[in-house]
mmCIF file of C-alpha atoms and ligand atoms in Angstrom:
data_model
loop_
_atom_site.group_PDB
_atom_site.id
_atom_site.type_symbol
_atom_site.label_atom_id
_atom_site.label_comp_id
_atom_site.label_asym_id
_atom_site.label_seq_id
_atom_site.Cartn_x
_atom_site.Cartn_y
_atom_site.Cartn_z
ATOM 1 C CA MET A 1 3.208 7.635 -2.112
ATOM 2 C CA SER A 2 -0.173 9.174 -1.266
ATOM 3 C CA LYS A 3 -1.326 8.143 2.222
ATOM 4 C CA ARG A 4 -4.965 7.091 2.063
ATOM 5 C CA LYS A 5 -7.114 8.804 4.731
ATOM 6 C CA VAL A 6 -7.941 6.335 7.498
ATOM 7 C CA THR A 7 -11.497 6.708 8.761
ATOM 8 C CA THR A 8 -12.180 4.842 11.969
ATOM 9 C CA LEU A 9 -15.630 3.509 12.875
ATOM 10 C CA GLY A 10 -15.925 6.176 15.561
ATOM 11 C CA GLN A 11 -15.066 9.013 13.158
ATOM 12 C CA PHE A 12 -17.436 7.615 10.533
ATOM 13 C CA ILE A 13 -20.340 7.321 12.980
ATOM 14 C CA ILE A 14 -19.845 10.902 14.136
ATOM 15 C CA GLU A 15 -19.534 12.167 10.541
ATOM 16 C CA ARG A 16 -22.738 10.323 9.570
ATOM 17 C CA GLN A 17 -24.574 11.477 12.705
ATOM 18 C CA ASP A 18 -25.777 14.463 10.672
ATOM 19 C CA ASP A 19 -27.900 11.930 8.725
ATOM 20 C CA PHE A 20 -30.155 11.990 11.787
ATOM 21 C CA PRO A 21 -31.460 15.544 12.260
ATOM 22 C CA TYR A 22 -32.714 14.847 15.791
ATOM 23 C CA ALA A 23 -29.831 12.621 16.824
ATOM 24 C CA LYS A 24 -28.238 13.524 20.092
ATOM 25 C CA GLY A 25 -25.539 10.895 19.728
ATOM 26 C CA GLU A 26 -27.311 8.009 21.475
ATOM 27 C CA LEU A 27 -27.266 5.724 18.433
ATOM 28 C CA SER A 28 -23.654 6.697 17.749
ATOM 29 C CA ARG A 29 -22.704 5.688 21.271
ATOM 30 C CA LEU A 30 -24.715 2.452 21.007
ATOM 31 C CA LEU A 31 -22.838 1.459 17.821
ATOM 32 C CA ARG A 32 -19.585 2.372 19.575
ATOM 33 C CA ASP A 33 -20.496 0.049 22.491
ATOM 34 C CA ILE A 34 -21.113 -2.830 20.062
ATOM 35 C CA GLY A 35 -17.750 -2.120 18.425
ATOM 36 C CA ILE A 36 -16.004 -2.293 21.805
ATOM 37 C CA ALA A 37 -17.566 -5.664 22.722
ATOM 38 C CA SER A 38 -16.726 -7.102 19.292
ATOM 39 C CA LYS A 39 -13.023 -6.267 19.777
ATOM 40 C CA ILE A 40 -13.035 -8.160 23.081
ATOM 41 C CA VAL A 41 -14.822 -11.149 21.524
ATOM 42 C CA ASN A 42 -12.413 -11.006 18.588
ATOM 43 C CA ARG A 43 -9.456 -11.278 20.980
ATOM 44 C CA GLU A 44 -10.907 -14.467 22.489
ATOM 45 C CA VAL A 45 -11.908 -15.917 19.101
ATOM 46 C CA ASN A 46 -8.347 -15.394 17.892
ATOM 47 C CA LYS A 47 -6.861 -17.367 20.743
ATOM 48 C CA ALA A 48 -9.750 -19.803 21.265
ATOM 49 C CA GLY A 49 -7.435 -22.657 20.428
ATOM 50 C CA LEU A 50 -5.007 -21.612 23.139
ATOM 51 C CA VAL A 51 -7.142 -21.178 26.195
ATOM 52 C CA ASP A 52 -9.788 -23.276 27.806
ATOM 53 C CA ILE A 53 -12.647 -21.547 26.025
ATOM 54 C CA LEU A 54 -13.271 -24.165 23.367
ATOM 55 C CA GLY A 55 -15.749 -26.901 23.649
ATOM 56 C CA GLU A 56 -19.044 -27.020 25.414
ATOM 57 C CA ASP A 57 -19.815 -25.603 28.801
ATOM 58 C CA GLY A 58 -22.277 -28.367 29.473
ATOM 59 C CA THR A 59 -25.415 -26.234 29.334
ATOM 60 C CA VAL A 60 -28.127 -26.279 26.695
ATOM 61 C CA ASN A 61 -29.676 -22.989 25.495
ATOM 62 C CA ILE A 62 -33.371 -22.383 24.893
ATOM 63 C CA GLN A 63 -32.893 -23.557 21.327
ATOM 64 C CA GLY A 64 -32.046 -26.963 22.790
ATOM 65 C CA GLU A 65 -28.521 -26.607 21.406
ATOM 66 C CA HIS A 66 -25.404 -27.481 23.381
ATOM 67 C CA VAL A 67 -23.835 -24.127 24.184
ATOM 68 C CA LYS A 68 -20.172 -23.636 23.374
ATOM 69 C CA LYS A 69 -18.187 -21.613 25.878
ATOM 70 C CA LEU A 70 -17.462 -18.864 23.345
ATOM 71 C CA ASP A 71 -21.235 -18.336 22.892
ATOM 72 C CA VAL A 72 -21.542 -17.692 26.607
ATOM 73 C CA PHE A 73 -18.475 -15.431 26.674
ATOM 74 C CA ALA A 74 -19.661 -13.424 23.666
ATOM 75 C CA ASN A 75 -23.157 -13.059 25.114
ATOM 76 C CA GLU A 76 -21.725 -11.759 28.393
ATOM 77 C CA GLN A 77 -19.443 -9.288 26.606
ATOM 78 C CA PHE A 78 -22.174 -7.722 24.473
ATOM 79 C CA ILE A 79 -24.648 -7.502 27.361
ATOM 80 C CA SER A 80 -21.955 -5.979 29.578
ATOM 81 C CA ALA A 81 -20.898 -3.397 26.948
ATOM 82 C CA LEU A 82 -24.525 -2.433 26.292
ATOM 83 C CA THR A 83 -25.211 -2.195 30.042
ATOM 84 C CA CYS A 84 -22.192 0.044 30.670
ATOM 85 C CA GLY A 85 -22.861 2.145 27.548
ATOM 86 C CA GLY A 86 -26.252 3.246 28.858
ATOM 87 C CA GLU A 87 -27.981 3.664 25.475
ATOM 88 C CA CYS A 88 -29.884 0.350 25.512
ATOM 89 C CA CYS A 89 -32.575 -0.658 28.024
ATOM 90 C CA ALA A 90 -33.071 -4.308 27.051
ATOM 91 C CA VAL A 91 -31.460 -7.112 25.060
ATOM 92 C CA GLY A 92 -33.119 -10.013 23.243
ATOM 93 C CA SER A 93 -30.394 -12.635 22.820
ATOM 94 C CA GLU A 94 -30.293 -16.071 21.239
ATOM 95 C CA GLU A 95 -28.678 -17.246 24.470
ATOM 96 C CA ASN A 96 -31.414 -15.962 26.816
ATOM 97 C CA GLU A 97 -34.953 -17.324 26.840
ATOM 98 C CA HIS A 98 -36.473 -14.016 27.918
ATOM 99 C CA VAL A 99 -35.746 -10.337 27.322
ATOM 100 C CA VAL A 100 -32.796 -9.216 29.491
ATOM 101 C CA ASP A 101 -33.501 -5.948 31.339
ATOM 102 C CA ILE A 102 -30.184 -4.074 31.426
ATOM 103 C CA ARG A 103 -31.361 -0.750 32.793
ATOM 104 C CA SER A 104 -29.134 0.974 35.331
ATOM 105 C CA ASP A 105 -28.851 4.505 36.650
ATOM 106 C CA VAL A 106 -26.931 5.255 33.482
ATOM 107 C CA SER A 107 -29.545 3.824 31.119
ATOM 108 C CA LYS A 108 -32.874 4.509 32.798
ATOM 109 C CA ASN A 109 -33.847 6.799 29.883
ATOM 110 C CA ALA A 110 -32.290 4.618 27.204
ATOM 111 C CA LYS A 111 -34.464 4.591 24.097
ATOM 112 C CA TYR A 112 -33.085 1.571 22.204
ATOM 113 C CA VAL A 113 -33.345 -2.209 22.459
ATOM 114 C CA VAL A 114 -30.937 -4.652 20.804
ATOM 115 C CA ALA A 115 -31.667 -8.132 19.438
ATOM 116 C CA ILE A 116 -28.481 -10.153 19.080
ATOM 117 C CA ASP A 117 -26.988 -13.447 17.996
ATOM 118 C CA PRO A 118 -23.789 -13.089 20.018
ATOM 119 C CA LEU A 119 -22.010 -15.910 18.256
ATOM 120 C CA ASP A 120 -23.267 -17.199 14.912
ATOM 121 C CA GLY A 121 -21.805 -20.383 13.475
ATOM 122 C CA SER A 122 -21.138 -22.030 16.846
ATOM 123 C CA SER A 123 -20.674 -25.433 15.260
ATOM 124 C CA ASN A 124 -17.584 -24.000 13.567
ATOM 125 C CA ILE A 125 -15.861 -22.670 16.704
ATOM 126 C CA ASP A 126 -13.796 -25.819 17.299
ATOM 127 C CA VAL A 127 -12.710 -26.232 13.686
ATOM 128 C CA ASN A 128 -11.289 -22.739 13.138
ATOM 129 C CA VAL A 129 -13.855 -21.646 10.560
ATOM 130 C CA SER A 130 -15.192 -18.059 10.405
ATOM 131 C CA ILE A 131 -17.925 -17.209 12.914
ATOM 132 C CA GLY A 132 -19.782 -13.986 13.616
ATOM 133 C CA THR A 133 -22.101 -11.773 15.647
ATOM 134 C CA ILE A 134 -25.370 -10.347 14.273
ATOM 135 C CA PHE A 135 -27.249 -7.401 15.834
ATOM 136 C CA SER A 136 -30.470 -5.471 15.249
ATOM 137 C CA ILE A 137 -31.411 -2.160 16.905
ATOM 138 C CA TYR A 138 -34.946 -0.825 17.492
ATOM 139 C CA ARG A 139 -36.349 2.192 19.300
ATOM 140 C CA ARG A 140 -38.267 0.913 22.334
ATOM 141 C CA THR A 141 -42.041 1.241 21.998
ATOM 142 C CA SER A 142 -42.732 1.053 25.742
ATOM 143 C CA LEU A 143 -42.630 4.471 27.375
ATOM 144 C CA SER A 144 -40.693 3.757 30.550
ATOM 145 C CA GLY A 145 -39.610 1.065 32.964
ATOM 146 C CA PRO A 146 -37.836 -2.112 31.910
ATOM 147 C CA GLY A 147 -37.658 -3.035 28.238
ATOM 148 C CA VAL A 148 -40.310 -5.642 27.503
ATOM 149 C CA LEU A 149 -41.008 -8.322 24.885
ATOM 150 C CA ASN A 150 -43.309 -5.961 23.015
ATOM 151 C CA ASP A 151 -40.381 -3.642 22.338
ATOM 152 C CA PHE A 152 -39.007 -6.437 20.121
ATOM 153 C CA MET A 153 -42.277 -7.358 18.407
ATOM 154 C CA GLN A 154 -41.651 -4.834 15.620
ATOM 155 C CA ARG A 155 -41.394 -5.583 11.903
ATOM 156 C CA GLY A 156 -37.900 -5.534 10.422
ATOM 157 C CA THR A 157 -38.814 -2.341 8.580
ATOM 158 C CA GLU A 158 -38.759 -0.576 11.978
ATOM 159 C CA GLN A 159 -35.073 -1.335 12.623
ATOM 160 C CA VAL A 160 -32.998 1.773 13.314
ATOM 161 C CA ALA A 161 -29.730 -0.006 12.551
ATOM 162 C CA ALA A 162 -28.419 -3.514 11.928
ATOM 163 C CA GLY A 163 -25.036 -5.097 11.418
ATOM 164 C CA TYR A 164 -22.722 -8.025 11.852
ATOM 165 C CA ILE A 165 -19.148 -8.743 12.804
ATOM 166 C CA ILE A 166 -17.307 -11.553 11.021
ATOM 167 C CA TYR A 167 -14.331 -13.054 12.854
ATOM 168 C CA GLY A 168 -12.491 -14.463 9.869
ATOM 169 C CA SER A 169 -9.147 -14.090 8.052
ATOM 170 C CA SER A 170 -9.650 -10.497 9.141
ATOM 171 C CA THR A 171 -12.302 -9.158 11.495
ATOM 172 C CA MET A 172 -14.888 -6.902 9.890
ATOM 173 C CA LEU A 173 -17.860 -4.933 11.151
ATOM 174 C CA VAL A 174 -20.550 -4.229 8.526
ATOM 175 C CA TYR A 175 -23.605 -2.120 9.369
ATOM 176 C CA THR A 176 -26.409 0.059 8.043
ATOM 177 C CA THR A 177 -28.578 2.775 9.565
ATOM 178 C CA GLY A 178 -30.792 2.864 6.477
ATOM 179 C CA ARG A 179 -28.441 5.012 4.417
ATOM 180 C CA GLY A 180 -26.332 2.394 2.676
ATOM 181 C CA VAL A 181 -23.995 -0.320 3.949
ATOM 182 C CA ASN A 182 -20.417 0.297 5.080
ATOM 183 C CA GLY A 183 -17.723 -2.209 6.067
ATOM 184 C CA PHE A 184 -14.888 -1.660 8.536
ATOM 185 C CA THR A 185 -11.838 -3.889 8.968
ATOM 186 C CA LEU A 186 -10.184 -4.191 12.359
ATOM 187 C CA ASP A 187 -6.590 -2.973 12.301
ATOM 188 C CA PRO A 188 -5.103 -4.867 15.264
ATOM 189 C CA SER A 189 -2.040 -2.581 15.288
ATOM 190 C CA ILE A 190 -4.202 0.343 16.409
ATOM 191 C CA GLY A 191 -7.208 -1.594 17.764
ATOM 192 C CA GLU A 192 -9.586 0.344 15.531
ATOM 193 C CA PHE A 193 -12.166 -0.662 12.921
ATOM 194 C CA CYS A 194 -11.183 1.275 9.786
ATOM 195 C CA LEU A 195 -13.450 1.993 6.794
ATOM 196 C CA SER A 196 -12.413 -0.538 4.127
ATOM 197 C CA HIS A 197 -15.636 -1.210 2.172
ATOM 198 C CA PRO A 198 -17.558 2.060 1.699
ATOM 199 C CA ASP A 199 -21.102 1.922 0.265
ATOM 200 C CA MET A 200 -21.263 -1.869 -0.276
ATOM 201 C CA LYS A 201 -23.549 -3.116 -3.062
ATOM 202 C CA ILE A 202 -24.373 -6.742 -3.912
ATOM 203 C CA PRO A 203 -24.343 -7.689 -7.662
ATOM 204 C CA LYS A 204 -27.908 -8.191 -8.961
ATOM 205 C CA GLN A 205 -26.947 -11.629 -10.252
ATOM 206 C CA GLY A 206 -24.312 -14.048 -8.944
ATOM 207 C CA LYS A 207 -22.867 -17.480 -9.638
ATOM 208 C CA ILE A 208 -22.863 -18.943 -6.113
ATOM 209 C CA TYR A 209 -25.685 -20.709 -4.333
ATOM 210 C CA SER A 210 -25.408 -21.647 -0.669
ATOM 211 C CA ILE A 211 -27.697 -24.268 0.895
ATOM 212 C CA ASN A 212 -27.154 -27.389 3.011
ATOM 213 C CA GLU A 213 -27.884 -29.953 0.303
ATOM 214 C CA GLY A 214 -27.617 -32.701 2.904
ATOM 215 C CA TYR A 215 -31.252 -31.997 3.667
ATOM 216 C CA TYR A 216 -32.284 -32.195 -0.027
ATOM 217 C CA VAL A 217 -34.853 -34.938 0.517
ATOM 218 C CA HIS A 218 -36.676 -32.742 3.051
ATOM 219 C CA PHE A 219 -36.831 -29.586 0.897
ATOM 220 C CA PRO A 220 -40.030 -28.276 -0.726
ATOM 221 C CA ASP A 221 -40.326 -29.244 -4.439
ATOM 222 C CA GLY A 222 -39.711 -25.643 -5.526
ATOM 223 C CA ILE A 223 -36.328 -25.636 -3.764
ATOM 224 C CA LYS A 224 -35.399 -29.061 -5.161
ATOM 225 C CA LYS A 225 -36.175 -27.845 -8.687
ATOM 226 C CA TYR A 226 -34.219 -24.614 -8.107
ATOM 227 C CA ILE A 227 -31.142 -26.616 -7.005
ATOM 228 C CA LYS A 228 -31.370 -28.655 -10.228
ATOM 229 C CA TYR A 229 -31.717 -25.355 -12.161
ATOM 230 C CA CYS A 230 -28.420 -24.164 -10.585
ATOM 231 C CA GLN A 231 -26.714 -27.378 -11.711
ATOM 232 C CA GLU A 232 -27.861 -27.280 -15.365
ATOM 233 C CA GLU A 233 -25.446 -26.315 -18.173
ATOM 234 C CA ASP A 234 -26.440 -23.003 -19.785
ATOM 235 C CA ASP A 235 -23.821 -20.525 -21.016
ATOM 236 C CA LYS A 236 -26.333 -17.701 -21.452
ATOM 237 C CA THR A 237 -27.122 -17.666 -17.747
ATOM 238 C CA ASN A 238 -23.631 -18.618 -16.543
ATOM 239 C CA ARG A 239 -24.785 -22.001 -15.232
ATOM 240 C CA PRO A 240 -23.912 -24.355 -13.600
ATOM 241 C CA TYR A 241 -23.391 -22.147 -10.534
ATOM 242 C CA SER A 242 -20.850 -22.928 -7.806
ATOM 243 C CA SER A 243 -22.078 -24.423 -4.553
ATOM 244 C CA ARG A 244 -20.525 -22.972 -1.385
ATOM 245 C CA TYR A 245 -21.742 -23.711 2.165
ATOM 246 C CA ILE A 246 -19.633 -22.658 5.143
ATOM 247 C CA GLY A 247 -22.223 -23.404 7.824
ATOM 248 C CA SER A 248 -21.805 -19.981 9.442
ATOM 249 C CA LEU A 249 -24.630 -17.744 8.221
ATOM 250 C CA VAL A 250 -22.525 -14.583 8.617
ATOM 251 C CA ALA A 251 -19.679 -16.030 6.520
ATOM 252 C CA ASP A 252 -21.964 -17.285 3.731
ATOM 253 C CA PHE A 253 -23.848 -13.969 3.765
ATOM 254 C CA HIS A 254 -20.659 -11.853 3.712
ATOM 255 C CA ARG A 255 -19.195 -13.786 0.755
ATOM 256 C CA ASN A 256 -22.429 -13.305 -1.200
ATOM 257 C CA LEU A 257 -22.592 -9.587 -0.328
ATOM 258 C CA ILE A 258 -19.131 -9.100 -1.807
ATOM 259 C CA LYS A 259 -19.199 -11.556 -4.743
ATOM 260 C CA GLY A 260 -22.915 -11.876 -5.466
ATOM 261 C CA GLY A 261 -24.836 -15.044 -4.697
ATOM 262 C CA LEU A 262 -27.694 -16.577 -2.814
ATOM 263 C CA PHE A 263 -28.195 -18.196 0.598
ATOM 264 C CA ILE A 264 -31.198 -20.400 1.292
ATOM 265 C CA TYR A 265 -32.309 -21.993 4.541
ATOM 266 C CA PRO A 266 -35.758 -23.274 3.567
ATOM 267 C CA SER A 267 -38.458 -24.955 5.574
ATOM 268 C CA THR A 268 -37.790 -28.681 5.891
ATOM 269 C CA ALA A 269 -39.826 -31.616 7.157
ATOM 270 C CA GLN A 270 -38.018 -31.391 10.531
ATOM 271 C CA ALA A 271 -38.048 -27.579 10.637
ATOM 272 C CA PRO A 272 -41.268 -26.445 8.945
ATOM 273 C CA LYS A 273 -40.551 -22.845 9.977
ATOM 274 C CA GLY A 274 -36.916 -23.100 8.907
ATOM 275 C CA LYS A 275 -33.987 -22.959 11.343
ATOM 276 C CA LEU A 276 -32.837 -19.320 11.361
ATOM 277 C CA ARG A 277 -34.294 -16.818 13.806
ATOM 278 C CA LEU A 278 -36.236 -13.821 12.530
ATOM 279 C CA LEU A 279 -35.244 -11.211 15.105
ATOM 280 C CA TYR A 280 -31.483 -11.611 15.375
ATOM 281 C CA GLU A 281 -30.436 -13.420 12.205
ATOM 282 C CA CYS A 282 -32.891 -12.827 9.342
ATOM 283 C CA ASN A 283 -34.171 -9.272 9.993
ATOM 284 C CA PRO A 284 -30.759 -7.609 10.466
ATOM 285 C CA LEU A 285 -29.280 -9.336 7.396
ATOM 286 C CA ALA A 286 -32.423 -8.546 5.380
ATOM 287 C CA PHE A 287 -32.076 -4.835 6.286
ATOM 288 C CA ILE A 288 -28.431 -4.898 5.199
ATOM 289 C CA ILE A 289 -29.042 -6.776 1.943
ATOM 290 C CA GLU A 290 -31.883 -4.464 0.881
ATOM 291 C CA GLN A 291 -29.690 -1.440 1.630
ATOM 292 C CA ALA A 292 -27.022 -3.059 -0.567
ATOM 293 C CA GLY A 293 -29.500 -3.557 -3.459
ATOM 294 C CA GLY A 294 -30.312 -7.213 -2.769
ATOM 295 C CA LYS A 295 -33.458 -9.002 -1.611
ATOM 296 C CA ALA A 296 -34.605 -11.181 1.303
ATOM 297 C CA SER A 297 -37.812 -13.197 1.603
ATOM 298 C CA ASP A 298 -39.121 -16.369 3.199
ATOM 299 C CA GLY A 299 -39.664 -17.568 -0.363
ATOM 300 C CA TYR A 300 -43.037 -15.833 -0.534
ATOM 301 C CA ARG A 301 -43.015 -12.705 1.705
ATOM 302 C CA ARG A 302 -40.453 -9.942 2.253
ATOM 303 C CA ILE A 303 -38.598 -10.800 5.501
ATOM 304 C CA LEU A 304 -38.799 -7.200 6.762
ATOM 305 C CA ASP A 305 -42.600 -7.238 6.543
ATOM 306 C CA ILE A 306 -43.070 -10.264 8.817
ATOM 307 C CA GLN A 307 -44.804 -9.304 12.066
ATOM 308 C CA PRO A 308 -42.890 -11.028 14.922
ATOM 309 C CA THR A 309 -44.878 -12.798 17.637
ATOM 310 C CA ASP A 310 -42.049 -14.474 19.569
ATOM 311 C CA LEU A 311 -38.477 -13.505 20.508
ATOM 312 C CA HIS A 312 -36.967 -16.688 19.045
ATOM 313 C CA GLN A 313 -39.323 -17.381 16.192
ATOM 314 C CA ARG A 314 -37.826 -19.003 13.102
ATOM 315 C CA THR A 315 -38.429 -18.325 9.431
ATOM 316 C CA PRO A 316 -37.333 -19.845 6.149
ATOM 317 C CA ILE A 317 -35.011 -17.412 4.332
ATOM 318 C CA VAL A 318 -33.867 -16.788 0.762
ATOM 319 C CA ILE A 319 -31.382 -13.883 0.760
ATOM 320 C CA GLY A 320 -28.790 -12.382 -1.570
ATOM 321 C CA SER A 321 -28.586 -11.097 -5.163
ATOM 322 C CA HIS A 322 -31.923 -9.593 -6.158
ATOM 323 C CA ASP A 323 -32.492 -11.559 -9.381
ATOM 324 C CA MET A 324 -31.449 -14.867 -7.784
ATOM 325 C CA VAL A 325 -33.925 -14.439 -4.908
ATOM 326 C CA SER A 326 -36.673 -13.603 -7.423
ATOM 327 C CA LYS A 327 -35.849 -16.775 -9.375
ATOM 328 C CA VAL A 328 -36.243 -18.944 -6.245
ATOM 329 C CA GLU A 329 -39.594 -17.262 -5.507
ATOM 330 C CA GLU A 330 -40.672 -18.081 -9.070
ATOM 331 C CA PHE A 331 -39.821 -21.782 -8.561
ATOM 332 C CA LEU A 332 -41.643 -21.861 -5.211
ATOM 333 C CA ARG A 333 -44.759 -20.170 -6.618
ATOM 334 C CA LYS A 334 -44.826 -22.726 -9.434
ATOM 335 C CA HIS A 335 -43.880 -25.942 -7.591
ATOM 336 C CA SER A 336 -44.645 -25.271 -3.923
ATOM 337 C CA PRO A 337 -47.515 -22.774 -3.906
ATOM 338 C CA VAL A 338 -48.484 -21.633 -0.415
ATOM 339 C CA VAL A 339 -51.814 -23.140 0.502
ATOM 340 C CA ALA A 340 -53.944 -20.281 1.890
ATOM 341 C CA VAL A 341 -54.887 -21.239 5.477
HETATM 342 P P1 AHG B 1 -25.912 -20.297 15.575
HETATM 343 O O1 AHG B 1 -24.516 -20.799 15.716
HETATM 344 O O2 AHG B 1 -26.063 -18.858 16.009
HETATM 345 O O3 AHG B 1 -26.918 -21.215 16.225
HETATM 346 O O4 AHG B 1 -26.267 -20.263 14.023
HETATM 347 C C1 AHG B 1 -26.030 -21.391 13.260
HETATM 348 C C2 AHG B 1 -26.832 -21.285 12.009
HETATM 349 C C3 AHG B 1 -26.169 -20.449 10.920
HETATM 350 O O5 AHG B 1 -24.984 -19.829 11.333
HETATM 351 C C4 AHG B 1 -25.864 -21.443 9.816
HETATM 352 O O6 AHG B 1 -26.135 -20.887 8.551
HETATM 353 C C5 AHG B 1 -26.822 -22.577 10.108
HETATM 354 O O7 AHG B 1 -26.994 -22.588 11.510
HETATM 355 C C6 AHG B 1 -26.246 -23.898 9.687
HETATM 356 O O8 AHG B 1 -27.276 -24.842 9.922
HETATM 357 P P2 AHG B 1 -27.086 -26.370 9.404
HETATM 358 O O9 AHG B 1 -25.911 -26.913 10.179
HETATM 359 O O10 AHG B 1 -28.389 -27.028 9.723
HETATM 360 O O11 AHG B 1 -26.826 -26.301 7.922
HETATM 361 MN MN1 MN B 2 -26.821 -17.816 14.353
HETATM 362 MN MN1 MN B 3 -25.592 -18.060 17.856
#
């Protein structure tokens, strides 16, 4: 029986390093550091039910959300791996109000900054549902000294790399450096991420829509009408669609990337700017989905074109199969036109 060649994440990164004519391996090492931290987080996620790491640690993060212990652990692991790796000078994390300066003797010339959601889907930690980590990598714009907020105030189009880890039935790392999307599955027997999903592409059209319909009454009219459109009977356009909502962005996103589909977290009466954060949830996933042939907007504007003004700013998001995102934008233009301010 022919043995399929196993390509580990490390081998793949080195092989693809030639994509970057001026690369001296810094980005390769930075991606390696993220891979290392994700294996450590994965180990804790897998035994979360067994050790005292479940539940809340009593603090509240800057989002005003009760922080689960695994959020804190994951945040510490990624910051520690990036600090030791020496290729990153600053981290912008969901769990830290301000930019975290991680320079050391090793990293004083580091040229990258990383925005990260160390644990996405926190509300699902205690109920054994898939959770994830989302990361976004930029070149620093400041010339020297500690990484500063301005290093993160770059449009999503400026990202050098972006990816996520999903801690699910298997643990996968999916990332892009702007030359396609590749997925790696962790093989626990060798402790390596192995290439399992080369050159991932999302179907242009799908049959799954993912939105928290519990907030229906608070949605803009265009979104309400789109949800009814998904539920209508129409053989020609394969409707009604299926509704799937896991409540972990990474898990809903990953399912859509593989099967085709659409995820929407719109603006609502309570959250006029939406709930999801631009820098470490929406931008990295928008980079990935565009590289996979999909689309990501706030319903009106391309996510990657939004100029950030705050580390934790939120944005509505419509992301997934290209034609499904365009259809939502059509409904919003017609029923919830943006009033020019
Ligand atoms: P996080 O755990 O990093 O705060 O992210 C949670 C997000 C996202 O994962 C998910 O899609 C969304 O919250 C679910 O929000 P609702 O519970 O309001 O539907
Ligand atoms: Mn999140
Ligand atoms: Mn989080």
